[in-house]
Coordinates of C-alpha atoms and ligand atoms in Angstrom, one line a residue:
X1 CA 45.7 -86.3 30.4
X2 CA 46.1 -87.2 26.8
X3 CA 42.8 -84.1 26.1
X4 CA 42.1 -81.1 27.4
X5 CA 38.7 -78.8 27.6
X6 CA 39.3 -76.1 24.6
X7 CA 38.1 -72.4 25.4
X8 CA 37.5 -72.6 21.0
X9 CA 34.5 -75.4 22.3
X10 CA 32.5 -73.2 24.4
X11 CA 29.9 -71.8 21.7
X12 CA 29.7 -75.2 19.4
X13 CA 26.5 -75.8 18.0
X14 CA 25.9 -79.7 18.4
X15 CA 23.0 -81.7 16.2
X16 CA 20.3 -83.6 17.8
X17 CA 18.1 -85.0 15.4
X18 CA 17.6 -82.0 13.5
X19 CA 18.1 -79.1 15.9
X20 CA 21.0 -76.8 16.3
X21 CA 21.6 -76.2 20.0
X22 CA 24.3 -74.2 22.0
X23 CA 26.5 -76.6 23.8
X24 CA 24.6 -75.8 27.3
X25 CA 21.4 -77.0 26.0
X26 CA 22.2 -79.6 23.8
X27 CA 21.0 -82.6 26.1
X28 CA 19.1 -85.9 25.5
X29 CA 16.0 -87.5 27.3
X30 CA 16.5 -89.1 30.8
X31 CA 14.3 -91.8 29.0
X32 CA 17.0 -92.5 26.1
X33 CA 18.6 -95.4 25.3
X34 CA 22.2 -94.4 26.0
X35 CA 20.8 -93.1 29.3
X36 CA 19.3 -96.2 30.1
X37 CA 21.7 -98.9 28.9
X38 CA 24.5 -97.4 26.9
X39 CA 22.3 -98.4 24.2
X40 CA 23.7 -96.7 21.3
X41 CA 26.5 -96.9 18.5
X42 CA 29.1 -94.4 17.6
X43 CA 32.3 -93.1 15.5
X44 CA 35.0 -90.8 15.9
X45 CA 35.5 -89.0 12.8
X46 CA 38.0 -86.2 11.6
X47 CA 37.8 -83.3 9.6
X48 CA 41.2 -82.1 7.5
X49 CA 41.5 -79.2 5.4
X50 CA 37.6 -78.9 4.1
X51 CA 37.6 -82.8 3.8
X52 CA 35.6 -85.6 6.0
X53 CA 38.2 -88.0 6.3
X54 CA 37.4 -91.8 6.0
X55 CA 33.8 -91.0 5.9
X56 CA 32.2 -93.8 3.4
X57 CA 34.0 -96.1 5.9
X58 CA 32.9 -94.5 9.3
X59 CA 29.2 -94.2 7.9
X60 CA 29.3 -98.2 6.8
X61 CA 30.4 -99.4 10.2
X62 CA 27.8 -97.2 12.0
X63 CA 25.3 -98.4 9.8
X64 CA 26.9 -102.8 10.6
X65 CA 26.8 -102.0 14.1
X66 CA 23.2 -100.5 14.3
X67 CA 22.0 -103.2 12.3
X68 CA 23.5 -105.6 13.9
X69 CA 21.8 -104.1 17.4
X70 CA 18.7 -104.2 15.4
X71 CA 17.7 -100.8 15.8
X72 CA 14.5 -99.8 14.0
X73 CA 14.2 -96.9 12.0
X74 CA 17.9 -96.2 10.8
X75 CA 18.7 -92.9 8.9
X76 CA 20.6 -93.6 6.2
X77 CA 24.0 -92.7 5.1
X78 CA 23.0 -90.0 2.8
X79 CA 21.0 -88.5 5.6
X80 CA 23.5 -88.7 7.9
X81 CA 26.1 -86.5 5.4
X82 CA 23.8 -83.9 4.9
X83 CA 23.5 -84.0 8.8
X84 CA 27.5 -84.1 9.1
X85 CA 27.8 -81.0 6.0
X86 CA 24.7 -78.8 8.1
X87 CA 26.5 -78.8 11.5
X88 CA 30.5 -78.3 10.3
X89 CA 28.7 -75.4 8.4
X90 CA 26.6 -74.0 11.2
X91 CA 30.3 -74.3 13.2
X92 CA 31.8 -73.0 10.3
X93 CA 34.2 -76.0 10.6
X94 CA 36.5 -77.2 8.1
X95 CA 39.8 -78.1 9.7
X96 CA 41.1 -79.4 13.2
X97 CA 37.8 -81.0 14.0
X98 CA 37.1 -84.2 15.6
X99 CA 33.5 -85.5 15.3
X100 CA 31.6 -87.5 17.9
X101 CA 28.5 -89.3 15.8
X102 CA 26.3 -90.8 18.0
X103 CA 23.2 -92.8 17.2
X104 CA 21.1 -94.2 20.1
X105 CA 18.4 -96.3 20.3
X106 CA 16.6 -93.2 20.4
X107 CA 13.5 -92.3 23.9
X108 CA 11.6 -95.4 25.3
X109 CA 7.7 -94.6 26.9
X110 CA 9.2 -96.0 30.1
X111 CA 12.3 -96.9 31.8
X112 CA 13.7 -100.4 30.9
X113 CA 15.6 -102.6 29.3
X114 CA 13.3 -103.7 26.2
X115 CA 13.6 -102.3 22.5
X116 CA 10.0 -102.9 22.2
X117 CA 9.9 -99.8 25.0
X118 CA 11.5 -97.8 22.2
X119 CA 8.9 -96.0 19.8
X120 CA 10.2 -92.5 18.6
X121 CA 12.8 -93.7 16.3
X122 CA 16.8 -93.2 17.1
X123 CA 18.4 -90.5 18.2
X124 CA 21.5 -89.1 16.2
X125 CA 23.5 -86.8 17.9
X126 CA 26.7 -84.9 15.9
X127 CA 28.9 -83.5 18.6
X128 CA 31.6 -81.6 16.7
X129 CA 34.7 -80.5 18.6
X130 CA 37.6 -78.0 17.7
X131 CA 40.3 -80.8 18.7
X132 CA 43.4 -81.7 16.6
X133 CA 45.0 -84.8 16.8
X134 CA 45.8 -84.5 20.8
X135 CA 48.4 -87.8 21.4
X136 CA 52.2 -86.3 22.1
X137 CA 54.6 -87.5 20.1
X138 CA 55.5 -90.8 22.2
X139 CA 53.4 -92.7 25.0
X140 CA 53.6 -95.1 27.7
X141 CA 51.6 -98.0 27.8
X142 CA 51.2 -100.4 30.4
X143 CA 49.6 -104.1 30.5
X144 CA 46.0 -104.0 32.2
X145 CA 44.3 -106.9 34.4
X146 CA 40.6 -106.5 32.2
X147 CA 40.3 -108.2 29.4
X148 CA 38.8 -106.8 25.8
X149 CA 35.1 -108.6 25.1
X150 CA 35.4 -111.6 23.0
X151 CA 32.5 -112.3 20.5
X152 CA 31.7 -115.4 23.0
X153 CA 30.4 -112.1 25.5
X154 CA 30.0 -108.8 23.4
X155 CA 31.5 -108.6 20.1
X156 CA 33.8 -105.9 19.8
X157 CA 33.2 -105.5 15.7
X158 CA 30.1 -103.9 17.2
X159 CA 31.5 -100.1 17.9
X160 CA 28.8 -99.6 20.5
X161 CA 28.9 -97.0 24.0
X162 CA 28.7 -99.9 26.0
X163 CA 32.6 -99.1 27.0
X164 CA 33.1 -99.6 30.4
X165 CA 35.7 -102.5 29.8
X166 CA 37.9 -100.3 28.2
X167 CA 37.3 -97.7 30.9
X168 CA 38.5 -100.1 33.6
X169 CA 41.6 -100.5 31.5
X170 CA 41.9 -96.8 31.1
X171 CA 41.3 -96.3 35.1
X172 CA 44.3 -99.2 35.8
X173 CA 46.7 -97.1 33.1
X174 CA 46.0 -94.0 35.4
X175 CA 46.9 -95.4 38.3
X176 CA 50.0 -96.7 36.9
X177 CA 50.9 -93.4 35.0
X178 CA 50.7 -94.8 31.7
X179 CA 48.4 -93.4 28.8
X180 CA 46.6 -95.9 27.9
X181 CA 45.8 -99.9 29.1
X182 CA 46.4 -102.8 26.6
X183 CA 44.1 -105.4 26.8
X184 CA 44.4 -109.0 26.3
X185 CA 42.0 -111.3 24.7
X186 CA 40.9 -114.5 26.3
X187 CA 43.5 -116.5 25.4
X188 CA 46.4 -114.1 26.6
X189 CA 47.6 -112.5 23.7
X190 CA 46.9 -108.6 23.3
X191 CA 43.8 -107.6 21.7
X192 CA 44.5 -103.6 21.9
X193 CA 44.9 -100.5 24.0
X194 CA 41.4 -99.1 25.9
X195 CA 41.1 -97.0 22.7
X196 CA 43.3 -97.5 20.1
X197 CA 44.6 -100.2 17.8
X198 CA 48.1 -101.5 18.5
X199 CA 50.8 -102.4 16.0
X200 CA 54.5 -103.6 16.7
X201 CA 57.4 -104.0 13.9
X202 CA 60.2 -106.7 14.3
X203 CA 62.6 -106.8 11.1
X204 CA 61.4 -104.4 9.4
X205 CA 58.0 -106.6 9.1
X206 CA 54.8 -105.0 11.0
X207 CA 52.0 -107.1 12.7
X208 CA 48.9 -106.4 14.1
X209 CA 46.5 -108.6 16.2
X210 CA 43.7 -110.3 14.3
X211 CA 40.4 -108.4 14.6
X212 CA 38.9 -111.1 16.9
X213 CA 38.4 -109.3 20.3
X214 CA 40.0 -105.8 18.8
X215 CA 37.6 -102.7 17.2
X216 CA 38.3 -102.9 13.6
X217 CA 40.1 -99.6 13.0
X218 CA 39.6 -97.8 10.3
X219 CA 43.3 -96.1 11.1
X220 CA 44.3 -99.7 11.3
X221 CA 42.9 -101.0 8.3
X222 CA 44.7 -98.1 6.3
X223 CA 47.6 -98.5 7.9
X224 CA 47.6 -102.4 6.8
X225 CA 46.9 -101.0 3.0
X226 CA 49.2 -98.1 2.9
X227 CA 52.0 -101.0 4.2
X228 CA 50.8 -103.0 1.0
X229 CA 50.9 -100.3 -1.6
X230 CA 54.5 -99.2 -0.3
X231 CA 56.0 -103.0 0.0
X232 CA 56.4 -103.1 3.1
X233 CA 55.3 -106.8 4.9
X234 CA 52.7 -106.4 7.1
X235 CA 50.8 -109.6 8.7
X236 CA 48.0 -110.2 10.7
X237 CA 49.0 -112.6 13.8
X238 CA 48.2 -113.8 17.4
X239 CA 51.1 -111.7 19.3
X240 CA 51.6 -112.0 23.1
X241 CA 53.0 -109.2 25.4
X242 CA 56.7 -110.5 24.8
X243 CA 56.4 -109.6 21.3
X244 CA 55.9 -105.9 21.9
X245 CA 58.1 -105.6 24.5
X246 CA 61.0 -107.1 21.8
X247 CA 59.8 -105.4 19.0
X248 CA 61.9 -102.5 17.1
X249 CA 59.2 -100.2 17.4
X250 CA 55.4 -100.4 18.8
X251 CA 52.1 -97.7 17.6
X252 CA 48.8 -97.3 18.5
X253 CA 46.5 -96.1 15.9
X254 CA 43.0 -94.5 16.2
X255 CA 40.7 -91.7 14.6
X256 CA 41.8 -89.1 17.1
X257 CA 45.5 -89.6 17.7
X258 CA 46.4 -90.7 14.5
X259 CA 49.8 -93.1 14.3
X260 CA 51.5 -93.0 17.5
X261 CA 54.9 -94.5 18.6
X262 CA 55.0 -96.3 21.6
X263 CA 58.0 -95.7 24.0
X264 CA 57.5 -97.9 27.1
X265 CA 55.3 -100.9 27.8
X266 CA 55.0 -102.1 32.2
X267 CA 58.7 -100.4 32.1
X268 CA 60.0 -102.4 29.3
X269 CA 61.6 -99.4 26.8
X270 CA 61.3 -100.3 23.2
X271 CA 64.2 -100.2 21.5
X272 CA 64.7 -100.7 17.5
X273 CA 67.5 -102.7 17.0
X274 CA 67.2 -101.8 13.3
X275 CA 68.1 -98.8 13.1
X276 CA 65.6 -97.5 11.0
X277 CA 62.3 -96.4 11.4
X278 CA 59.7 -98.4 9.2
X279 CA 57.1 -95.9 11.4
X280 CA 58.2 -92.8 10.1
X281 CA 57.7 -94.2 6.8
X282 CA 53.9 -94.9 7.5
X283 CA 53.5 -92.3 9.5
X284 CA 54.1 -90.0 6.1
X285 CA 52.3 -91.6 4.2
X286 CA 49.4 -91.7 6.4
X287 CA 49.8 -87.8 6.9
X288 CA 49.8 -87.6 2.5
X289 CA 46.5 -89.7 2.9
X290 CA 44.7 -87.2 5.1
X291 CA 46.2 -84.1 3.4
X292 CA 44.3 -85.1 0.4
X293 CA 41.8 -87.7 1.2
X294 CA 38.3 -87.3 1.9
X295 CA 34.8 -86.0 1.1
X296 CA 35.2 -82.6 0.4
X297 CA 33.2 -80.1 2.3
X298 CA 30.3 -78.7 -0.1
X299 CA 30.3 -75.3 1.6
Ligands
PMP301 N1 39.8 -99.3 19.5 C1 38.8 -98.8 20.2 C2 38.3 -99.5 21.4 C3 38.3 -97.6 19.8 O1 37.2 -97.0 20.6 C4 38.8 -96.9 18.7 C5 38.2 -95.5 18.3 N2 36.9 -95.5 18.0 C6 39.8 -97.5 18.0 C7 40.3 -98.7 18.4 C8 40.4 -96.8 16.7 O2 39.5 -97.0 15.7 P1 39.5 -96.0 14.4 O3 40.8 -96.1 13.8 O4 38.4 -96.5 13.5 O5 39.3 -94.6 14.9

């Protein structure tokens, strides 16, 4: 298994709208949203040496995706740091931490499906875990049969708990021994892995599927700028399977494993004809980014 349960995470404090509670009694309603429908929207967030990486960008796609769900009620951003800030201090957190933010529809009066049934306001839950970045250096992919949400079913630019597609590609990738399922779009060509963006390089130029069925990553979108900034071309493209099986080099990229090279996709070993690694050169800059990026801790 790409994580592990971490001794460090037995005495966590985790948030629920407001409170402070030890790990054991830090539960929601059977009447909640997420309970009842997986109605809720979340980010993954990390925390580097005192810093909230990312976190103007986290906070503004938690904010899209709740509004586009039309939840009612909505803390805002600045509310939402302060809640972040409260519960890394009450961990006394400030490196090596991954953040689960959750923000559900919040308790309904009575079972069902209806937003109308909700009348209590959201739930925001800040789950914060001693966890560095947990992918090894290299994984196995293979090609799964479910395919990623297009906006014609459940828009995936909506970063919402709803997740079992990607957990029936996750299941078929255990099965197969692989770490992680890519998932095609409608049309065929690959969308992403269950849980992380994907990336291939051919000639020393690096491509990533358009954002039409895919999350839009924040790792991804960095990595697309920090390619900018250094020169390096970098393109946006339909891409089918063949394409990352050919490639030089293939990477996932996500909030908890970082930038992550790709050694095997159904079999198929990726080699770089190139002889040079275009990766290792984004992968270092990325690690300058979150060495010194982010909102600084105020405690
Ligand atoms: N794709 C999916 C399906 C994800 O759940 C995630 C992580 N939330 C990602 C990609 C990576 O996104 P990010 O770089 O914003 O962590």
């Amino acid at each position: 298994m790409l994580q592990q349960y971490d001794p460090k995470n037995e005495h966590i404090l985790v948030y629920i709208n407001g409170a402070l509670l030890p790990r054991k009694e830090a539960k929601v309603s059977v009447f909640d949203s997420v309970v009842q429908g997986g109605d809720a929207v979340w980010e993954g967030l990390r925390v580097y040496n005192g810093r909230i990486f990312s976190l103007e960008r986290h906070l503004e796609r938690l904010q899209n995706s709740a509004h586009a769900l039309a939840f009612r009620d909505v803390p805002d951003s600045g509310f939402i740091t302060q809640a972040l800030f409260k519960t890394l201090q009450a961990n006394n957190m400030r490196d090596g931490v991954h953040i689960r933010l959750t923000l559900t529809r919040g308790e309904k009066i009575t079972s069902g499906m209806d937003p109308r049934l909700n009348q209590a306001g959201p739930t925001l839950i800040i789950l914060p875990e001693w966890k560095p970045p947990v992918y090894p250096p290299e994984i196995a992919l293979i090609t799964s049969s479910v395919r990623r949400n297009s906006p014609m079913s459940l828009d995936s630019k909506i970063h919402h708990n709803n997740l079992l597609n990607n957990i029936l590609a996750k299941i078929e990738a255990n099965h197969a021994g692989a770490d992680a399922g890519i998932m095609l779009d409608k049309d065929g060509y690959v969308s992403e892995a269950n849980g992380v963006n994907l990336f291939c390089i051919s000639k020393n130029t690096v491509y990533t599927p358009h954002a039409d069925s895919c999350l839009p990553g924040i790792t991804r979108a960095l990595v697309l700028e920090l390619c900018r900034d250094q020169g390096i071309p970098a393109l946006e493209k339909n891409l089918s399977i063949t394409e990352f099986y050919t490639a030089d080099e293939v990477f996932t990229t996500g909030t908890m494993g970082e930038l992550t090279k790709v050694f095997e996709i159904d079999g198929r070993k990726i080699f770089n004809k190139s002889g040079i690694s275009t990766l290792e050169k984004i992968q270092q800059g990325f690690k300058a980014q979150t060495e010194t990026g982010g909102t600084p801790l105020p405690f």
